[in-house]
mmCIF file of C-alpha atoms in Angstrom:
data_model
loop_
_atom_site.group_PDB
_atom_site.id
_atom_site.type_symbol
_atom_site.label_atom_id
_atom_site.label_comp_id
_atom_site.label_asym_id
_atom_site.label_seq_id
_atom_site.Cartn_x
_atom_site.Cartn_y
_atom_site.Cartn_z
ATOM 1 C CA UNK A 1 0.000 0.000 0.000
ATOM 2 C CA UNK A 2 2.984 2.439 0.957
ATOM 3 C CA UNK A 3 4.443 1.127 -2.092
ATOM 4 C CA UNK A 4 1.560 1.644 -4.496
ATOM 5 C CA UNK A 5 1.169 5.520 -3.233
ATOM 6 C CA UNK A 6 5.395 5.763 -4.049
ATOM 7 C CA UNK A 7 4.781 4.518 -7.387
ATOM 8 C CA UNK A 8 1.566 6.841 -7.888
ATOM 9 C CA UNK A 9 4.122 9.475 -6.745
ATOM 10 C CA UNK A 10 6.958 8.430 -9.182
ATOM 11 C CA UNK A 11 4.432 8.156 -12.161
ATOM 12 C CA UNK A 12 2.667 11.779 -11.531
ATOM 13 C CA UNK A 13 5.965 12.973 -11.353
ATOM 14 C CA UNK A 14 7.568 11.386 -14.803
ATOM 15 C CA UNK A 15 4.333 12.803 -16.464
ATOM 16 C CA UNK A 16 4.451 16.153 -15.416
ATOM 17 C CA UNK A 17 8.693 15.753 -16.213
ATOM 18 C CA UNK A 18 7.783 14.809 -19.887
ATOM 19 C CA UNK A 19 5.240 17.490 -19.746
ATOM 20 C CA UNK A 20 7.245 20.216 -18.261
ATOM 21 C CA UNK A 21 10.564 19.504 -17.114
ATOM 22 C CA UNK A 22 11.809 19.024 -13.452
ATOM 23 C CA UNK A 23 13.045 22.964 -12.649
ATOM 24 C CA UNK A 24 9.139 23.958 -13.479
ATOM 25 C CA UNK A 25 7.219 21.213 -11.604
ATOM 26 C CA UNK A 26 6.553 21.903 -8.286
ATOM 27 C CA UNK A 27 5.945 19.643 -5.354
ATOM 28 C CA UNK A 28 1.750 21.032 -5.715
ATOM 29 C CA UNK A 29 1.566 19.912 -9.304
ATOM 30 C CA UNK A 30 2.979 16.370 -8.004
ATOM 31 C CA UNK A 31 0.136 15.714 -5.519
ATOM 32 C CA UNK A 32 -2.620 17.047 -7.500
ATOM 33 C CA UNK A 33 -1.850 14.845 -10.325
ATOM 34 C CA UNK A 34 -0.893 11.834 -8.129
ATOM 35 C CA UNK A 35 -4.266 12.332 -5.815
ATOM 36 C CA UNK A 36 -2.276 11.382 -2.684
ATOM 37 C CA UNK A 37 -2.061 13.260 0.434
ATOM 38 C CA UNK A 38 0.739 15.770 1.283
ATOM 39 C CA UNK A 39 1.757 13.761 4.394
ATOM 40 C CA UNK A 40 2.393 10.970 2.106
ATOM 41 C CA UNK A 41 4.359 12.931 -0.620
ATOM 42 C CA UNK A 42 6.534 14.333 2.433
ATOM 43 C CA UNK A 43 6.673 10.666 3.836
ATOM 44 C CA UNK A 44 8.043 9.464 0.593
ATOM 45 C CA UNK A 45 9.943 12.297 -0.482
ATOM 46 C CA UNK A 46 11.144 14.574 1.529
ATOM 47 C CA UNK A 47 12.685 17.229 -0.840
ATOM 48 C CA UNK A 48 12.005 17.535 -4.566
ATOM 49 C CA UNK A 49 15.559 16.561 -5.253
ATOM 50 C CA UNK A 50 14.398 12.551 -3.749
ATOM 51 C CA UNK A 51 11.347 12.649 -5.991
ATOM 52 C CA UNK A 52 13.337 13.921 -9.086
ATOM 53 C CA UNK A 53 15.778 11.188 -8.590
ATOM 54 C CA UNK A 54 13.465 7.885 -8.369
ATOM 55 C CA UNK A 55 11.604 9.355 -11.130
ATOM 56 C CA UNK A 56 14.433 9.893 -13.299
ATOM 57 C CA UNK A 57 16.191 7.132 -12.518
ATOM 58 C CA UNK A 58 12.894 5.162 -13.339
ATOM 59 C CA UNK A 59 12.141 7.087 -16.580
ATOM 60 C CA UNK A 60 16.029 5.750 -17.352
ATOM 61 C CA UNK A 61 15.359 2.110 -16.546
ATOM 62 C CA UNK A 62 12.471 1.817 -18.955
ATOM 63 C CA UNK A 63 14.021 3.283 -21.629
ATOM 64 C CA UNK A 64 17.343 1.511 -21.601
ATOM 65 C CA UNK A 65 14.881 -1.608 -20.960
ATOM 66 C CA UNK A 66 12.682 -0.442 -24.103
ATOM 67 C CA UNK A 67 16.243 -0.435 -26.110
ATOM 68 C CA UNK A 68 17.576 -3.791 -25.265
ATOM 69 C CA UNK A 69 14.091 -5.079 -26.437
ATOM 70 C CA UNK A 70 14.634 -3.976 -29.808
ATOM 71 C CA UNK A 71 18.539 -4.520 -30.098
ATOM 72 C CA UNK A 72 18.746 -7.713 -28.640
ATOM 73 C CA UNK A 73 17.427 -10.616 -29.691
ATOM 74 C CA UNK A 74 17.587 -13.022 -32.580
ATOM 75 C CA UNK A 75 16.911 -10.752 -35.394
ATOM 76 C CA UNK A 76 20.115 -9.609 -38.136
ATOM 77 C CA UNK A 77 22.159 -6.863 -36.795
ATOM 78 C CA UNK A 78 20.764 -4.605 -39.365
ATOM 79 C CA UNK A 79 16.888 -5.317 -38.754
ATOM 80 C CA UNK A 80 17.443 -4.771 -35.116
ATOM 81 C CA UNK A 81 19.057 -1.425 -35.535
ATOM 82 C CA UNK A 82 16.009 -0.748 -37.874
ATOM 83 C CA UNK A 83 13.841 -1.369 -34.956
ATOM 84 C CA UNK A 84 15.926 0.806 -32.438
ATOM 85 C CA UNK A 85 15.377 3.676 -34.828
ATOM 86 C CA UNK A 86 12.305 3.311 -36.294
ATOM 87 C CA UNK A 87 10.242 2.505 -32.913
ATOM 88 C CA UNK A 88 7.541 5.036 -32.844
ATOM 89 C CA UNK A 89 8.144 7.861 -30.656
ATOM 90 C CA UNK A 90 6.167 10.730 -29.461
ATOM 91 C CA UNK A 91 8.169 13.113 -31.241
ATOM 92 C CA UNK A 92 7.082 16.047 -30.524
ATOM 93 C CA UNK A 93 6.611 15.962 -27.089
ATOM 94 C CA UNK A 94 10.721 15.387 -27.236
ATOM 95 C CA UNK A 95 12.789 12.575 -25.714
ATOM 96 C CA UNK A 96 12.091 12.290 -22.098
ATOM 97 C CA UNK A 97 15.844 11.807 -20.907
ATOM 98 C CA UNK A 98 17.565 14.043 -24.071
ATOM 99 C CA UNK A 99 15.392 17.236 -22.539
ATOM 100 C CA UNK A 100 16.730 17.097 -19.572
ATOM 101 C CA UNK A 101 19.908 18.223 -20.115
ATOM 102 C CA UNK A 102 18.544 21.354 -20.615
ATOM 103 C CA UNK A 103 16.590 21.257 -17.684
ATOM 104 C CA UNK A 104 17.984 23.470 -14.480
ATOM 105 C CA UNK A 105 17.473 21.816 -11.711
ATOM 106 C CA UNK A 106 18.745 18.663 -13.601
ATOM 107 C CA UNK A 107 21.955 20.106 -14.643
ATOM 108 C CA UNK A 108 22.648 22.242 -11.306
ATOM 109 C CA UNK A 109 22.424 18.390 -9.235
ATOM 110 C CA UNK A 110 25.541 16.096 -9.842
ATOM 111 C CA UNK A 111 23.186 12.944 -9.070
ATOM 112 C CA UNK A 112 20.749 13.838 -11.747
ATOM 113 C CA UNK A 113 23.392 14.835 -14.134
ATOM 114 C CA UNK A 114 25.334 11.331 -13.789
ATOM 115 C CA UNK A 115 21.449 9.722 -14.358
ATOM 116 C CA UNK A 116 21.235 11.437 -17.789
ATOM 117 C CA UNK A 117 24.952 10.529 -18.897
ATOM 118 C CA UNK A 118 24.573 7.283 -17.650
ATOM 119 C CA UNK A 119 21.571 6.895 -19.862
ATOM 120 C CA UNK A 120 23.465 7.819 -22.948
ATOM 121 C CA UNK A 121 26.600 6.045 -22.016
ATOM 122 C CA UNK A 122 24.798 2.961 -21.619
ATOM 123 C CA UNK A 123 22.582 3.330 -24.619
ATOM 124 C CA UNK A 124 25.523 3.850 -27.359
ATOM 125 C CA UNK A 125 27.770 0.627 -25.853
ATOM 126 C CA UNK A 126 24.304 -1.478 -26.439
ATOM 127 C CA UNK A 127 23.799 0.379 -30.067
ATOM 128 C CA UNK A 128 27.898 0.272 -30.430
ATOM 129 C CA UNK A 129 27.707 -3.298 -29.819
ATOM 130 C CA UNK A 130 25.457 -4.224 -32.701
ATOM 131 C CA UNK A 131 27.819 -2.396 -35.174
ATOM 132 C CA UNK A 132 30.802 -4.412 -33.821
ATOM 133 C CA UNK A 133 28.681 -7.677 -34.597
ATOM 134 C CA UNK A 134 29.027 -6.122 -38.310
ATOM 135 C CA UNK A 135 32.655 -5.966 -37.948
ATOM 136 C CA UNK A 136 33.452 -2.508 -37.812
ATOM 137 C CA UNK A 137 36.340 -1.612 -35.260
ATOM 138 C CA UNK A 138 35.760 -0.154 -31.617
ATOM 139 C CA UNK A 139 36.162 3.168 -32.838
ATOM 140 C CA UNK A 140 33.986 3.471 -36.130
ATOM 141 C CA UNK A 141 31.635 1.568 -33.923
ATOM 142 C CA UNK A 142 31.857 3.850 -31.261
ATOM 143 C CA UNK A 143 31.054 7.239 -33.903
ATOM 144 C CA UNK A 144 28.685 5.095 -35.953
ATOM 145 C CA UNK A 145 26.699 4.564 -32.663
ATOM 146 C CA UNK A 146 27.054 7.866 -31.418
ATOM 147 C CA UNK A 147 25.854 9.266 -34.659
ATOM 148 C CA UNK A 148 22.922 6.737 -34.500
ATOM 149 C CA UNK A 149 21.474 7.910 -31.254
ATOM 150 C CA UNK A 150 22.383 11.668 -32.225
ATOM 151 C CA UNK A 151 19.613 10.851 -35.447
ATOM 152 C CA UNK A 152 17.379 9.991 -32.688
ATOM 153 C CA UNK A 153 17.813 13.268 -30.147
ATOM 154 C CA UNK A 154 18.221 15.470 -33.205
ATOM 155 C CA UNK A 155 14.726 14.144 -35.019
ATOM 156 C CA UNK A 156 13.159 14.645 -31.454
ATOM 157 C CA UNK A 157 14.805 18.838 -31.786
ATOM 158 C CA UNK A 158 13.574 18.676 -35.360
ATOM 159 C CA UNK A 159 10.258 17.760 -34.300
ATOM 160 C CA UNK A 160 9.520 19.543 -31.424
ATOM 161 C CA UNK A 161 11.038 22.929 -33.538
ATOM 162 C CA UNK A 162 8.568 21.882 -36.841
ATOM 163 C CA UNK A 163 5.608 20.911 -34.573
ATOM 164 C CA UNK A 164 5.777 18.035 -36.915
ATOM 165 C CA UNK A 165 6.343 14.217 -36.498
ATOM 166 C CA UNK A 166 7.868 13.694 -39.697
ATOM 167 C CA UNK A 167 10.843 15.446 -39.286
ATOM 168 C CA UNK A 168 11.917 12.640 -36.604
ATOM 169 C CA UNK A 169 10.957 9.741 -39.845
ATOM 170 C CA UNK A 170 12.352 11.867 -42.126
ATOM 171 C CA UNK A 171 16.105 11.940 -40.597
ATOM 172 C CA UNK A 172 15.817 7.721 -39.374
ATOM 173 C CA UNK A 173 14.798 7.241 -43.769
ATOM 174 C CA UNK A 174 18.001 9.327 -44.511
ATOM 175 C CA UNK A 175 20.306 7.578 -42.047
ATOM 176 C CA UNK A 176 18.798 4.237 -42.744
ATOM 177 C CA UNK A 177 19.315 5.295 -46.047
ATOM 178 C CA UNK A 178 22.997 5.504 -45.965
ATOM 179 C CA UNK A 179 23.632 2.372 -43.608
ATOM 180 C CA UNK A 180 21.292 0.406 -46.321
ATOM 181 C CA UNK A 181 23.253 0.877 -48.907
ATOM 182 C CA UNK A 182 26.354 -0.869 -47.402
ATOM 183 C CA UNK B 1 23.874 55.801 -29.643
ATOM 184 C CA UNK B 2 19.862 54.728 -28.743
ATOM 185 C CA UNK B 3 20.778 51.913 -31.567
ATOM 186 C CA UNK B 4 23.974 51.419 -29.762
ATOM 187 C CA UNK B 5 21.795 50.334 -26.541
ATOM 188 C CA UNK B 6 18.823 48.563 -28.461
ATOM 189 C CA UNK B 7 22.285 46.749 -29.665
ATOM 190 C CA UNK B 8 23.587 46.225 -26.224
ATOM 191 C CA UNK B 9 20.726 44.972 -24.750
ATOM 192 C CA UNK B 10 19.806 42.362 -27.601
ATOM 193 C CA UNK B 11 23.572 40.992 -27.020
ATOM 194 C CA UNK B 12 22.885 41.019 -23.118
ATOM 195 C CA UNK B 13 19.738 39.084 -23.951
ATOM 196 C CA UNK B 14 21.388 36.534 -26.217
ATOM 197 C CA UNK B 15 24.177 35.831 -23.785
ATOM 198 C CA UNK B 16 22.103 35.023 -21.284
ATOM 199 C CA UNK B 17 19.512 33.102 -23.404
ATOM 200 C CA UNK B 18 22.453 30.772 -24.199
ATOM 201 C CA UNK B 19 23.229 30.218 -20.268
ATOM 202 C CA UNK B 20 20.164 30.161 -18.874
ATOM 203 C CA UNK B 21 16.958 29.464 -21.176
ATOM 204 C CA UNK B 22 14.127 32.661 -22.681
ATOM 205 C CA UNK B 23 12.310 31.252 -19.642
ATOM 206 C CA UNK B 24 14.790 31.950 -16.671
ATOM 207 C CA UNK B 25 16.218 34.668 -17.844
ATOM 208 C CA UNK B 26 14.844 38.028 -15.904
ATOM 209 C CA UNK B 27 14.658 42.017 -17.433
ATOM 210 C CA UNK B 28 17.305 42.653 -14.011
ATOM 211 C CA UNK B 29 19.367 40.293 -15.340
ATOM 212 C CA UNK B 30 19.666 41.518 -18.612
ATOM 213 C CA UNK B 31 19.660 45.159 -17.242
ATOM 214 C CA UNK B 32 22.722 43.931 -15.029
ATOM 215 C CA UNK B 33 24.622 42.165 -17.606
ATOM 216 C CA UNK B 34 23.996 45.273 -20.371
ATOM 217 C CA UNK B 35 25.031 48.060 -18.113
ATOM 218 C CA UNK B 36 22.133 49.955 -19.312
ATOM 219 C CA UNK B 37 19.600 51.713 -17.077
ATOM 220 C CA UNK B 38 16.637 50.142 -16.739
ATOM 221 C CA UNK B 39 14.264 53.489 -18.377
ATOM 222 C CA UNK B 40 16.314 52.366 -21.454
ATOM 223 C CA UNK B 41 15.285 48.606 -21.595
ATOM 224 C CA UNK B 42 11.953 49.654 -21.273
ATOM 225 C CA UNK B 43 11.885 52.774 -23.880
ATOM 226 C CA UNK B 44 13.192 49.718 -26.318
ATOM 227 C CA UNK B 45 11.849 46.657 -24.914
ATOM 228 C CA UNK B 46 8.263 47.227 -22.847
ATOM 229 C CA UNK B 47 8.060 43.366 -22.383
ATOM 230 C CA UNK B 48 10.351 40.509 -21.884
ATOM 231 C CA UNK B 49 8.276 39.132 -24.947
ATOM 232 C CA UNK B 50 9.386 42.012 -27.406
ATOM 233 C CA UNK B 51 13.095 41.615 -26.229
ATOM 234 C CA UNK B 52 12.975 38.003 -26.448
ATOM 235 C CA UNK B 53 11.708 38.605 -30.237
ATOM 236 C CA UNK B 54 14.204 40.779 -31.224
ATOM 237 C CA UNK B 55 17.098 38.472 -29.479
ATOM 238 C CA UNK B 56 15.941 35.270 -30.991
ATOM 239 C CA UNK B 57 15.421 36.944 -34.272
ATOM 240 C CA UNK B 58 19.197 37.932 -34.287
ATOM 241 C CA UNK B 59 20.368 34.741 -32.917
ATOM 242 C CA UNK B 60 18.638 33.092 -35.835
ATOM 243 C CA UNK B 61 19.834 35.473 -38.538
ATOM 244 C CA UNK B 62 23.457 34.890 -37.399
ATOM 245 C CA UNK B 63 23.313 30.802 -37.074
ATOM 246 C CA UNK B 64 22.271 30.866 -40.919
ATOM 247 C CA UNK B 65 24.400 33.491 -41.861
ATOM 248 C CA UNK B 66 27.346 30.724 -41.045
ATOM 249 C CA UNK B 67 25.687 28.050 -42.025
ATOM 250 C CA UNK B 68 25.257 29.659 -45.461
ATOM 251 C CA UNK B 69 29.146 30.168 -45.055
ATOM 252 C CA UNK B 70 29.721 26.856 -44.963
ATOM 253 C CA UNK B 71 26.800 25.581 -47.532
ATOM 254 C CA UNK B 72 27.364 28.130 -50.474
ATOM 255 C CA UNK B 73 30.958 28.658 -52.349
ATOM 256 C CA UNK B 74 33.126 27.183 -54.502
ATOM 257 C CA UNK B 75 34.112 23.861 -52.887
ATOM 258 C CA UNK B 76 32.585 20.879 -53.994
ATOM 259 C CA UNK B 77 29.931 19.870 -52.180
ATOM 260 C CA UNK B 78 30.591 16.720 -50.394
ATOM 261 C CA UNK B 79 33.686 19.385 -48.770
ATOM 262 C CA UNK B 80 30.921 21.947 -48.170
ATOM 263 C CA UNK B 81 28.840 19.399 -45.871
ATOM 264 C CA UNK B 82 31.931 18.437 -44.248
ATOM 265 C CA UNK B 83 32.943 22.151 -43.373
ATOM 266 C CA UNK B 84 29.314 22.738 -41.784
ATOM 267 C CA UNK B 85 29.222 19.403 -39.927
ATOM 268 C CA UNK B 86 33.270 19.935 -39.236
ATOM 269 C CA UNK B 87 32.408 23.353 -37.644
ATOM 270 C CA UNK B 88 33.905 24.130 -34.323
ATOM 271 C CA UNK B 89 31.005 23.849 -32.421
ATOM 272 C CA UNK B 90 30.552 24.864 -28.245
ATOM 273 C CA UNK B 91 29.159 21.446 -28.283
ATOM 274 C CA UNK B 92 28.563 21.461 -24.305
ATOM 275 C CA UNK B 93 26.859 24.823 -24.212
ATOM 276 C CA UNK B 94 24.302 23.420 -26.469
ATOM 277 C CA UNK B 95 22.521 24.588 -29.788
ATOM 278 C CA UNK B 96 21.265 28.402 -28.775
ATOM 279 C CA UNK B 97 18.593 27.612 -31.262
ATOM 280 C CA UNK B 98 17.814 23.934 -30.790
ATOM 281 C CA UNK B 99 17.376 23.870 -27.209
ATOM 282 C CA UNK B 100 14.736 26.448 -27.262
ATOM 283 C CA UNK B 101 12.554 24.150 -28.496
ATOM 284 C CA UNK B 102 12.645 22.782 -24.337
ATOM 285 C CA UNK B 103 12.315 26.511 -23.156
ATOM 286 C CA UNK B 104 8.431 26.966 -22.244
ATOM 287 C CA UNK B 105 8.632 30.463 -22.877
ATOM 288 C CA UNK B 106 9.435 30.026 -26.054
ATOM 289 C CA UNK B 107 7.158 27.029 -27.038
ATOM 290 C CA UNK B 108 3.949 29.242 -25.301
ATOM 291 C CA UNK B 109 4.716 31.811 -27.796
ATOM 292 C CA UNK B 110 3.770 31.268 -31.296
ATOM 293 C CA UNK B 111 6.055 34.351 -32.991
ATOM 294 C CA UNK B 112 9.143 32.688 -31.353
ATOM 295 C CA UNK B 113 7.918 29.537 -32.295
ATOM 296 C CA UNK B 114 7.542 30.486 -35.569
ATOM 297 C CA UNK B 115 11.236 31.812 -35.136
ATOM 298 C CA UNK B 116 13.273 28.720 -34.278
ATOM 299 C CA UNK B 117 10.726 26.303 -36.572
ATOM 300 C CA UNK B 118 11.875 28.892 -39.328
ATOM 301 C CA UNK B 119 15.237 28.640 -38.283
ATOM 302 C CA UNK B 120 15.182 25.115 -39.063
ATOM 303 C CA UNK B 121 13.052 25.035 -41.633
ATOM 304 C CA UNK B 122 15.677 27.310 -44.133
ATOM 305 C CA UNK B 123 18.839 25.610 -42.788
ATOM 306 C CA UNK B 124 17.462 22.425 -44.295
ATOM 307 C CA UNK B 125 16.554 23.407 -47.240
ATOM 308 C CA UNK B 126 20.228 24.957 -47.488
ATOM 309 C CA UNK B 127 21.851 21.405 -46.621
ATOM 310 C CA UNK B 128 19.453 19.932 -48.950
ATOM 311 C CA UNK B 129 19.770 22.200 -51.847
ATOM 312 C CA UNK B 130 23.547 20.682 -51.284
ATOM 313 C CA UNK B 131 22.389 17.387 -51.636
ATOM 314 C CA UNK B 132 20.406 18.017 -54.163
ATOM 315 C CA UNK B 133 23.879 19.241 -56.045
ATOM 316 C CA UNK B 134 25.254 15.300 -55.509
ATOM 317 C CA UNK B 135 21.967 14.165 -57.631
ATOM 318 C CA UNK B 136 19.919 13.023 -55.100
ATOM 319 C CA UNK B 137 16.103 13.342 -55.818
ATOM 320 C CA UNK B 138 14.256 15.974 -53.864
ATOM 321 C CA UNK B 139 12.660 13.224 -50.915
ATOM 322 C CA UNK B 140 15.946 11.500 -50.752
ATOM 323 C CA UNK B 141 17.992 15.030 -50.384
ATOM 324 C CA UNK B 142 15.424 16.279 -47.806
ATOM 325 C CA UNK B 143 15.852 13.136 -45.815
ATOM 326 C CA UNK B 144 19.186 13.128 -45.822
ATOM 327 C CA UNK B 145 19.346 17.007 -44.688
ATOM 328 C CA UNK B 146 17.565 15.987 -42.001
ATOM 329 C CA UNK B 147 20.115 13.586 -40.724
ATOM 330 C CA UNK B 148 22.433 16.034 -41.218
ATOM 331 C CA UNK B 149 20.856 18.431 -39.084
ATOM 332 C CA UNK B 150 19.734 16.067 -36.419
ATOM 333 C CA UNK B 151 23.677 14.619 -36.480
ATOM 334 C CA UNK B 152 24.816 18.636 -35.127
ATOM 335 C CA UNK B 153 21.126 18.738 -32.761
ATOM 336 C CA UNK B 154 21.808 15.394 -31.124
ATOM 337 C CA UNK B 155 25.516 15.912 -30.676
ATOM 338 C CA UNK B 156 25.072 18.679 -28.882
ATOM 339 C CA UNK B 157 22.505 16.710 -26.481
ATOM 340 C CA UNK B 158 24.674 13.834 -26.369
ATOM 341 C CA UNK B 159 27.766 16.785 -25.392
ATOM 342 C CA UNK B 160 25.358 18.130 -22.749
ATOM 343 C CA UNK B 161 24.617 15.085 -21.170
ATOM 344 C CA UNK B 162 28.031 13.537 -21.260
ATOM 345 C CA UNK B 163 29.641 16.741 -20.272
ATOM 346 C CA UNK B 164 32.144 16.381 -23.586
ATOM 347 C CA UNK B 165 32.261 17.927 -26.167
ATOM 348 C CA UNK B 166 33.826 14.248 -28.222
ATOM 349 C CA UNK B 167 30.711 12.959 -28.454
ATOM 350 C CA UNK B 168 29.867 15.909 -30.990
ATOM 351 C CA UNK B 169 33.002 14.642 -32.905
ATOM 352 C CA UNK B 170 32.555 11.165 -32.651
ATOM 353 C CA UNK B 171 28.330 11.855 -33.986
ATOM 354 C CA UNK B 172 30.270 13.501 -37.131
ATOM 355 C CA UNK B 173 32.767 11.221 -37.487
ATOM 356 C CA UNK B 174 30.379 8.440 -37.855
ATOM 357 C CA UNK B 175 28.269 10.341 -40.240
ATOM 358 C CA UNK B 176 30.645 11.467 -42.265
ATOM 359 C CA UNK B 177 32.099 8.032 -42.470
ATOM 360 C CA UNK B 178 28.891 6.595 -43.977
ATOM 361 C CA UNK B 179 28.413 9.491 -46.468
ATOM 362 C CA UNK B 180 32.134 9.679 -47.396
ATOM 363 C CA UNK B 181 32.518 6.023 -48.485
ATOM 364 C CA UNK B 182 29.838 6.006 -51.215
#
């Protein structure tokens, strides 16, 4: 029961993250969405830096969780990079993780921070590790990764900036394009 | 000399956009950081909005002034893409452009929206016009200009987050790699 109102907690918060960012969401905003008491919130969480941090650091888990899904697995290197990039997104609401680091309050807290890089770090040895299965080196792994996930953040900029979901389809079809070809 | 302050102000305002956000960025902070009295930023500027305008406005004016830079000219093109990709870029500051498309100031208003989606909007028809130049039909040139452009977006979020600015470098790297060997 404790545990189901931390979990309402953690969820109204990752919402109103993806909605709004962490520096703009305030503590008020967390329990009306969440419906829970303030005694509880304060139980749970004590400061807004404990709530940004299990919801972050949940918001992280499912998304390197939703990655491994589609880059693991028994499928050709190729098809499963396919799948990595051409998941559907909500692209113009913007990548949940990639926003932050222009968030604040994210940026100004060295635990938060070292969330977000881990995220990334994580991500491009799991999409760096698929391109070694092709053979390429460490290194032209490494930059063929890193420009793989960059396609992703940058179609979420391109999309948010357009107002426009294709922009994100349009830039995973042109680097598709050029790793199709090979 | 009143041009010289509209001037001074705008520059204030653009510094300070690129640290902080449109959003957190206050009129004392930008009368602080221009030196100018504050009857001044109001005889130019009566709202945060109209200053925020004029600062954007510049900001974009100048990022496609270099991108043309590197787009137009007598190089050939695949040298072209490479200069504007290859561009020494503050990759851990961020894109001054790009990440106002996380500022909620800036998405709540639909002029500066307008402003950064336009900003966008002509660099990549610029990179595809280039392209275009290699022979690619008009879909496959647009799609391809979009990768381009997300490549420089997401490095700089993968920069942010990793506090490096390599991972800019490595997102070209591996782009260029895959365009340079066909």
């Amino acid at each position: 029961m404790s545990s189901d109102t931390r979990d309402t907690l953690i969820g109204a918060a990752q919402e109103l993250y993806a909605e709004s960012g962490v520096a703009a969401t305030t503590p008020r905003q967390v329990l009306q969405r969440s419906g829970v008491g303030q005694g509880s919130l304060y139980h749970h969480f004590p400061s807004k830096r404990e709530l940004a941090i299990a919801a972050v650091e949940r918001t992280v888990s499912t998304a390197l969780a939703a990655a491994e899904a589609d880059l693991h697995g028994e499928a050709d290197p190729r098809s499963r990079l396919a799948a990595y990039l051409q998941r559907p997104r909500d692209a113009i609401r913007g990548c949940r993780i990639g926003r932050l680091t222009s968030d604040p309050f994210v940026m100004a807290d060295a635990t938060l921070r070292d969330d977000v890089a881990g995220y990334f770090r994580r991500l491009l040895d799991e999409v760096g590790a698929v391109f070694r299965e092709q053979g390429l080196s460490d290194g032209d792994a490494r930059d063929r990764a890193t420009a793989a996930v960059a396609i992703i953040q940058g179609g979420y900029v391109l999309s948010r900036a357009a107002q426009d979901p294709d922009a994100m389809r349009s830039a995973v079809r042109g680097f598709l394009g050029l790793l199709g070809e090979r």
